[in-house]
Amino acid sequence: MKNLKLISNSPIETTKIAQALAKFLNIGDTVVLTGELGAGKTKFTEGFLTYYNLQDEISSPTFTIVNEYKSPLSTIYHFDVYRLADLDEFYAIGGDEYFDKGICLIEWGEQIEDALPLELIKISFEKNSEDDNSRILNFEAIGNKYEKILDSLSFELKN
Amino acid sequence: MRILSITTSSEICGVCILEDEKIIIEKNLNNGLTHSETLMPLIKQTLNDANLTLSNIDLIAIDIGPGSFTGIRIGIATVKAFADSLNIPCVGINSLEGLSLNETNNGIICSLIDARRENVYCEIFENINGNYIVRRKPAFENINELLKEIKQINPEYNITFVGDGAIKNKEIILKILPNSSFACNNELFAHNFGILGYKNHNNEDYKNIEPLYLRKSEAEQKMEEKLNANK
Ligand SMILES: Nc1ncnc2c1ncn2[C@@H]1O[C@H](COP(=O)(O)OP(=O)(O)OP(=O)(O)O)[C@@H](O)[C@H]1O
Ligand SMILES: [Mg+2]
C-alpha cells in the first residue's frame, strides 16, 4: 500500500508502532519524520531504537545534526536537520553518505527534500487539539520496496 | 622519481608507492571503516612494507574528487599536512581521470561516479595509444540527460563506461546507447593516481590543491532554474 493512517493515543502506542516498523527495515532504508514541534518525531525514534535495545542511549540530535546508534543488526542514524541552513550544509557534513550505511531516521527531512533518496517512507505526525496524548501518523511509501513494507506493517499491527 | 599516491574519494581507501610509473607496493582497502580511521595507519604500513619513510618520497599524488565529500577532505587535509611539514611536492588528480585508466583499450571512455538520485559525476576521454584526451569536461549530470546528449551526437557511439555509476545505470545506458560496453574494473585504485601524478606534476604549490566537488551549490542551482524559466 502507498498510504497508511494510524492513530496513536499515547506515547507508548507511538513506541509500539515504531518498534513494529523497525522489524521490517534494513540497512540502506530511509524514514523521513515530519510534523510540528512536539508532534512526536523524537518519541517515535526512541521507540524505533527500543527494537534494537538502544533506547537508553538516545539524546536529541538537535545540536549535532546526526546521532549514531550502533547495533549488530544495523547502525541507526538519527538526524534532525531543522537547524541546517541549506542543502549545501547537508552535503558538506557528508549527510548523503549516511544513506547506504545504515537506517536513517530524519526529523524535518522535508527541508532537505532534494538530497533525500528517491525512495523512502515519509511519516507525518498530526497533533489533536482536543487531546494532548493523541496523534495521527500518516505513512506514505515512495517506491515498491516501501509499499511492501507498509503492507507488512499494517498486517503486523492488526495481529 | 618516487611517488606516494592516495585515493579516498570512494569507499576504497587506497595508498600506492611507485617508482615513476612502476608500482612498488599498493594497498586498496574497503573495510567499512571511515577513511579518517584507516588512512594514516595504511600510509604508515605501506611505507613500512616498502622500507621507506616519507622523507624518501619525491611527490605525493592525491585524488581530489569528485566523490565522497568527507573522504576527499580527509585525503587532501592529510596530504597538505605532509607537504607542509616535510616540504614534499604534491599534485591533485581528479577521480574521473583516475578511473578512466581502468580501461586500457583505445577508444571513447566515459567515467561515471554515482552521485545518487539518478545523478552522476562524469567525464569523457578518448584513449589514443595511452594518451587520454578529454572530450567532455568533468561535470555533475542527471544520467538520463547525459545519455540523451550523447545519443544526439551519435547514437552509434561505441563507448566504454567505467565506474560505479556505470554499474548502477547499466540498464538505461544499454537502452539509450546499445553499442556501449563496460569496463571490467570499476573501482578507484591508488596506482592510477600515481601514474597520472607522474605525468602531470609541475611543481604547483600544494596550497592550491582544492577538492573538486562539481555539485552545484543551492544558490547556483536556483539561479539556473530562474534563467531557464525566463527563456
Ligand atoms: N501519542 C503520542 N505520541 C507521541 N508523543 C506523544 C503522544 N502523546 C503525547 N506525546 C508527547 O509529545 C511530545 C513529543 O515530543 P517529541 O520530542 O517527540 O517531538 P518532536 O516532533 O521530535 O519535536 P521537535 O520538532 O521539537 O524535535 C513528548 O513529550 C511526548 O511525551
Ligand atoms: Mg525532535
XYZ file of C-alpha atoms and ligand atoms in Angstrom:
422
model
C 0.000 0.000 0.000
C 1.056 3.579 -0.618
C -0.593 5.162 2.398
C -1.346 4.024 5.924
C -3.046 6.125 8.562
C -2.600 5.143 12.205
C -3.975 6.688 15.366
C -1.807 6.742 18.474
C -3.482 7.584 21.767
C -0.371 7.679 23.922
C 3.410 7.884 23.714
C 3.509 4.156 24.406
C 1.354 3.416 21.387
C 3.695 5.502 19.254
C 6.590 3.462 20.618
C 4.835 0.229 19.638
C 4.182 1.443 16.112
C 7.832 2.458 15.756
C 9.002 -0.925 17.038
C 6.763 -2.676 14.546
C 8.202 -0.641 11.684
C 11.776 -1.336 12.838
C 11.146 -5.037 12.330
C 10.823 -4.530 8.563
C 13.641 -2.075 7.890
C 17.188 -2.864 6.858
C 20.496 -1.159 6.153
C 20.012 1.423 3.435
C 16.414 2.277 4.346
C 15.328 5.849 4.999
C 12.426 7.260 7.019
C 11.525 10.942 6.982
C 9.649 12.266 10.025
C 7.657 15.447 9.560
C 5.333 17.409 11.820
C 5.334 20.476 14.034
C 7.397 20.932 17.195
C 6.405 18.385 19.831
C 4.498 16.276 17.331
C 6.324 13.093 18.343
C 9.183 12.644 15.863
C 11.808 12.113 18.540
C 9.408 9.971 20.583
C 8.960 7.766 17.511
C 12.723 7.492 17.069
C 13.073 6.477 20.732
C 10.534 3.751 20.124
C 12.363 2.670 16.987
C 15.580 2.321 18.999
C 13.897 0.154 21.651
C 13.596 -2.523 18.959
C 17.415 -2.605 18.957
C 17.695 -2.164 22.743
C 19.338 1.182 22.175
C 16.677 3.359 23.838
C 18.874 4.304 26.803
C 21.367 5.954 24.563
C 19.105 8.451 22.865
C 19.907 12.117 23.063
C 18.315 14.805 20.973
C 20.362 15.325 17.829
C 19.270 18.947 17.655
C 22.750 20.313 18.234
C 24.697 17.686 16.376
C 22.510 17.218 13.254
C 23.097 13.462 13.353
C 23.478 10.872 16.115
C 24.741 7.382 15.548
C 23.483 4.249 17.341
C 25.358 1.034 16.735
C 23.674 -2.350 16.925
C 24.794 -5.656 15.433
C 21.824 -5.593 13.026
C 22.314 -2.117 11.626
C 23.610 1.262 12.600
C 20.784 3.742 13.129
C 21.397 7.344 12.135
C 19.041 9.837 13.735
C 19.070 13.214 12.009
C 17.425 16.469 12.979
C 18.011 18.817 10.072
C 15.852 21.653 11.445
C 18.862 23.869 12.019
C 20.647 23.239 8.746
C 20.937 26.455 6.767
C 20.594 24.790 3.380
C 21.271 21.712 1.255
C 24.908 22.674 0.783
C 25.445 22.329 4.510
C 23.886 18.864 4.412
C 26.254 17.758 1.651
C 29.191 19.431 3.398
C 28.749 17.278 6.511
C 28.610 14.241 4.206
C 24.905 13.851 5.007
C 24.030 11.834 1.913
C 26.874 9.416 2.616
C 24.920 8.003 5.572
C 22.024 6.710 3.471
C 23.708 3.461 2.381
C 25.490 2.861 5.660
C 22.586 2.186 7.982
C 18.950 3.015 8.657
C 18.354 6.760 8.574
C 15.552 8.476 10.516
C 15.374 12.126 9.561
C 13.392 14.693 11.538
C 12.373 17.677 9.394
C 13.647 15.763 6.358
C 11.288 17.664 4.062
C 13.723 20.576 4.421
C 16.371 18.650 2.503
C 13.972 17.024 0.056
C 16.292 17.403 -2.952
C 19.076 15.480 -1.207
C 16.967 12.567 0.036
C 16.912 9.149 -1.636
C 14.266 8.958 -4.370
C 12.561 6.105 -2.496
C 11.707 6.294 1.196
C 8.979 6.229 3.842
C 7.524 9.514 4.973
C 5.652 9.743 8.261
C 3.794 12.930 9.083
C 2.643 13.444 12.657
C -0.518 15.413 13.382
C -1.454 16.688 16.804
C -5.028 16.665 18.044
C -6.230 19.945 19.570
C -8.820 18.105 21.700
C -6.433 15.515 23.164
C -2.813 16.151 24.163
C -1.955 12.454 24.051
C -3.384 11.686 20.648
C -1.551 11.784 17.331
C -2.345 10.816 13.769
C 0.561 9.126 11.984
C 0.275 9.300 8.206
C 2.647 6.862 6.499
C 3.464 7.361 2.836
C 5.557 4.834 0.913
C 7.531 6.052 -2.088
C 8.841 3.121 -4.119
C 7.914 -0.539 -4.452
C 10.075 -1.770 -1.630
C 8.494 0.617 0.839
C 4.961 -0.146 -0.315
C 5.614 -3.769 0.619
C 6.982 -2.693 3.985
C 3.753 -0.763 4.657
C 1.756 -3.909 3.772
C 3.774 -5.847 6.341
C 3.459 -3.125 8.949
C -0.289 -2.874 8.542
C -0.641 -6.664 8.800
C 1.621 -6.775 11.847
C -0.352 -4.123 13.710
C -3.675 -5.820 13.049
C -2.465 -9.012 14.718
C 61.056 9.643 -9.016
C 59.394 8.015 -6.005
C 55.702 8.768 -5.726
C 53.151 8.225 -2.964
C 49.588 8.245 -4.278
C 46.389 8.289 -2.257
C 42.699 7.894 -3.055
C 39.889 8.462 -0.534
C 37.027 9.806 -2.665
C 35.166 6.475 -2.837
C 34.591 3.620 -0.396
C 38.127 2.475 -1.075
C 40.970 3.886 0.930
C 43.975 3.361 -1.313
C 47.685 4.010 -0.972
C 50.386 3.215 -3.523
C 54.110 3.800 -3.849
C 55.548 3.983 -7.355
C 58.915 4.476 -8.987
C 57.904 6.694 -11.901
C 55.033 4.697 -13.424
C 56.030 1.364 -11.920
C 54.121 0.135 -8.882
C 56.351 -0.813 -5.947
C 53.597 -1.553 -3.446
C 49.872 -0.898 -3.321
C 47.134 -1.333 -0.717
C 43.484 -0.645 -1.524
C 41.231 -1.236 1.497
C 37.460 -1.381 1.641
C 36.976 -2.290 5.292
C 33.791 -0.382 6.080
C 35.671 1.910 8.421
C 35.818 5.615 7.816
C 38.818 6.941 5.947
C 39.717 9.077 8.947
C 40.422 5.855 10.882
C 42.047 3.968 8.016
C 44.208 6.382 6.043
C 47.080 7.227 8.407
C 47.752 3.634 9.547
C 47.550 2.491 5.925
C 50.113 5.050 4.756
C 52.392 4.063 7.608
C 52.064 0.366 6.870
C 52.623 0.825 3.138
C 55.787 2.837 3.731
C 56.982 0.286 6.299
C 56.420 -2.636 3.952
C 58.463 -0.843 1.294
C 61.193 0.006 3.834
C 60.659 3.691 3.150
C 59.763 6.789 5.121
C 58.024 9.930 3.978
C 61.395 11.616 3.580
C 62.128 9.183 0.705
C 59.075 10.410 -1.221
C 59.605 12.891 -4.066
C 55.974 13.548 -4.979
C 52.540 12.957 -3.487
C 49.621 12.459 -5.896
C 46.214 12.928 -4.307
C 42.716 12.127 -5.572
C 40.767 15.430 -5.313
C 37.351 14.005 -6.236
C 34.564 14.243 -7.254
C 33.040 11.691 -4.911
C 32.532 11.494 -1.170
C 32.828 14.996 0.301
C 34.149 13.746 3.625
C 36.564 11.281 2.031
C 38.025 13.899 -0.291
C 38.556 16.322 2.564
C 40.365 13.729 4.696
C 42.726 12.837 1.841
C 43.556 16.418 0.942
C 43.991 17.524 4.558
C 46.382 14.631 5.225
C 48.464 15.356 2.145
C 48.618 19.061 2.892
C 49.879 18.311 6.391
C 52.690 16.152 4.924
C 53.515 18.723 2.283
C 53.588 21.471 4.848
C 55.782 19.743 7.410
C 58.132 17.831 5.083
C 58.172 20.070 2.045
C 57.098 17.330 -0.369
C 55.717 18.475 -3.740
C 52.088 17.475 -4.392
C 49.778 17.117 -7.333
C 45.973 16.868 -7.344
C 44.349 14.396 -9.766
C 40.626 14.231 -10.455
C 38.946 10.916 -9.629
C 37.210 10.603 -13.021
C 40.579 10.726 -14.729
C 41.967 8.181 -12.274
C 39.031 5.930 -13.052
C 39.455 6.209 -16.827
C 42.827 4.416 -16.663
C 40.980 1.237 -15.623
C 40.119 0.899 -19.304
C 43.238 0.435 -21.413
C 41.784 -0.221 -24.877
C 41.793 2.561 -27.455
C 38.505 4.393 -27.915
C 35.995 6.569 -26.118
C 35.817 6.095 -22.348
C 33.111 7.563 -20.144
C 33.925 7.707 -16.432
C 30.816 7.719 -14.258
C 30.805 8.079 -10.475
C 27.436 7.652 -8.814
C 26.123 10.840 -7.162
C 22.738 9.399 -6.041
C 19.207 10.282 -7.161
C 19.896 9.393 -10.826
C 22.869 11.760 -10.838
C 26.454 11.064 -11.820
C 29.805 12.772 -11.951
C 31.017 12.319 -15.495
C 33.998 12.930 -17.746
C 34.583 11.593 -21.255
C 38.012 10.731 -22.687
C 39.426 9.344 -25.871
C 42.277 6.914 -25.346
C 44.673 7.102 -28.258
C 47.553 4.701 -27.571
C 47.695 5.543 -23.886
C 47.046 9.261 -24.270
C 43.766 10.033 -22.553
C 42.396 13.150 -24.233
C 39.490 14.918 -22.539
C 36.429 15.020 -24.823
C 33.926 16.299 -22.282
C 34.921 18.181 -19.147
C 34.122 16.851 -15.645
C 30.532 17.637 -14.684
C 27.651 16.743 -12.393
C 24.765 15.466 -14.553
C 21.443 13.682 -14.500
C 22.195 10.304 -16.080
C 19.191 10.400 -18.437
C 20.062 13.838 -19.759
C 23.702 12.939 -20.204
C 22.857 9.815 -22.205
C 20.365 11.702 -24.363
C 23.003 14.322 -25.082
C 25.499 11.650 -26.165
C 22.864 9.933 -28.282
C 22.112 13.166 -30.112
C 25.742 13.493 -31.092
C 25.970 9.921 -32.308
C 23.552 7.099 -31.407
C 26.001 4.522 -32.828
C 28.776 5.524 -30.449
C 30.935 2.741 -29.147
C 31.647 3.949 -25.657
C 33.192 2.040 -22.788
C 31.646 3.055 -19.477
C 33.613 2.722 -16.262
C 32.847 3.353 -12.578
C 30.163 2.610 -10.000
C 27.895 4.978 -11.931
C 28.290 2.683 -14.951
C 27.321 -0.412 -12.963
C 24.332 1.254 -11.334
C 22.985 2.636 -14.626
C 23.923 -0.248 -16.923
C 20.341 -0.960 -17.965
C 19.487 2.575 -19.026
C 22.884 3.050 -20.700
C 22.272 -0.011 -22.897
C 18.731 1.130 -23.621
C 19.789 4.552 -24.900
C 23.220 3.617 -26.312
C 23.033 -0.080 -27.285
C 26.603 -0.213 -28.637
C 28.073 0.555 -25.229
C 30.454 -1.708 -23.410
C 31.583 -1.822 -19.806
C 34.985 -1.916 -18.144
C 35.950 -4.923 -16.002
C 37.341 -2.853 -13.137
C 35.120 -0.115 -11.791
C 36.885 0.892 -8.610
C 39.260 3.709 -7.848
C 42.775 2.331 -7.440
C 45.596 4.305 -5.846
C 48.159 3.406 -8.537
C 46.244 5.255 -11.265
C 46.673 8.486 -9.330
C 50.394 7.826 -9.012
C 50.748 7.252 -12.762
C 48.805 10.423 -13.562
C 50.713 12.334 -10.909
C 53.996 11.324 -12.529
C 52.754 12.548 -15.910
C 51.106 15.753 -14.726
C 53.121 17.208 -11.862
C 54.514 20.670 -12.461
C 55.751 21.944 -9.100
C 52.427 23.505 -8.238
C 52.003 24.908 -4.728
C 50.254 22.353 -2.522
C 48.199 25.202 -1.071
C 46.373 25.398 -4.401
C 45.103 21.840 -4.197
C 41.357 22.023 -3.629
C 38.550 19.446 -3.576
C 36.698 19.064 -6.862
C 33.085 18.825 -5.710
C 31.326 19.587 -9.069
C 27.886 19.552 -7.469
C 26.341 22.971 -7.915
C 25.539 24.908 -4.767
C 21.897 25.527 -3.935
C 22.263 29.197 -4.877
C 23.775 28.367 -8.278
C 21.070 25.832 -8.930
C 18.284 28.291 -8.099
C 19.850 30.905 -10.332
C 19.981 28.420 -13.185
C 16.345 27.413 -12.714
C 15.376 31.079 -12.809
C 17.298 31.658 -16.023
C 15.760 28.576 -17.623
C 12.272 29.672 -16.611
C 12.800 33.042 -18.254
C 13.861 31.524 -21.563
N 0.536 9.741 21.153
C 1.732 10.359 21.338
N 2.766 10.038 20.547
C 3.973 10.659 20.705
N 4.232 11.598 21.615
C 3.226 11.967 22.437
C 1.958 11.365 22.308
N 1.145 11.928 23.242
C 1.900 12.825 23.899
N 3.149 12.861 23.431
C 4.227 13.748 23.931
O 4.549 14.674 22.904
C 5.915 15.001 22.955
C 6.552 14.736 21.626
O 7.828 15.334 21.627
P 8.965 14.983 20.576
O 10.219 15.473 21.163
O 8.872 13.591 20.176
O 8.507 15.940 19.393
P 9.261 16.235 18.016
O 8.290 16.016 16.939
O 10.534 15.497 17.968
O 9.543 17.798 18.112
P 10.769 18.678 17.575
O 10.368 19.153 16.199
O 10.842 19.807 18.533
O 12.002 17.839 17.557
C 6.527 14.134 24.051
O 6.638 14.914 25.205
C 5.525 13.019 24.225
O 5.512 12.516 25.532
Mg 12.568 16.064 17.867
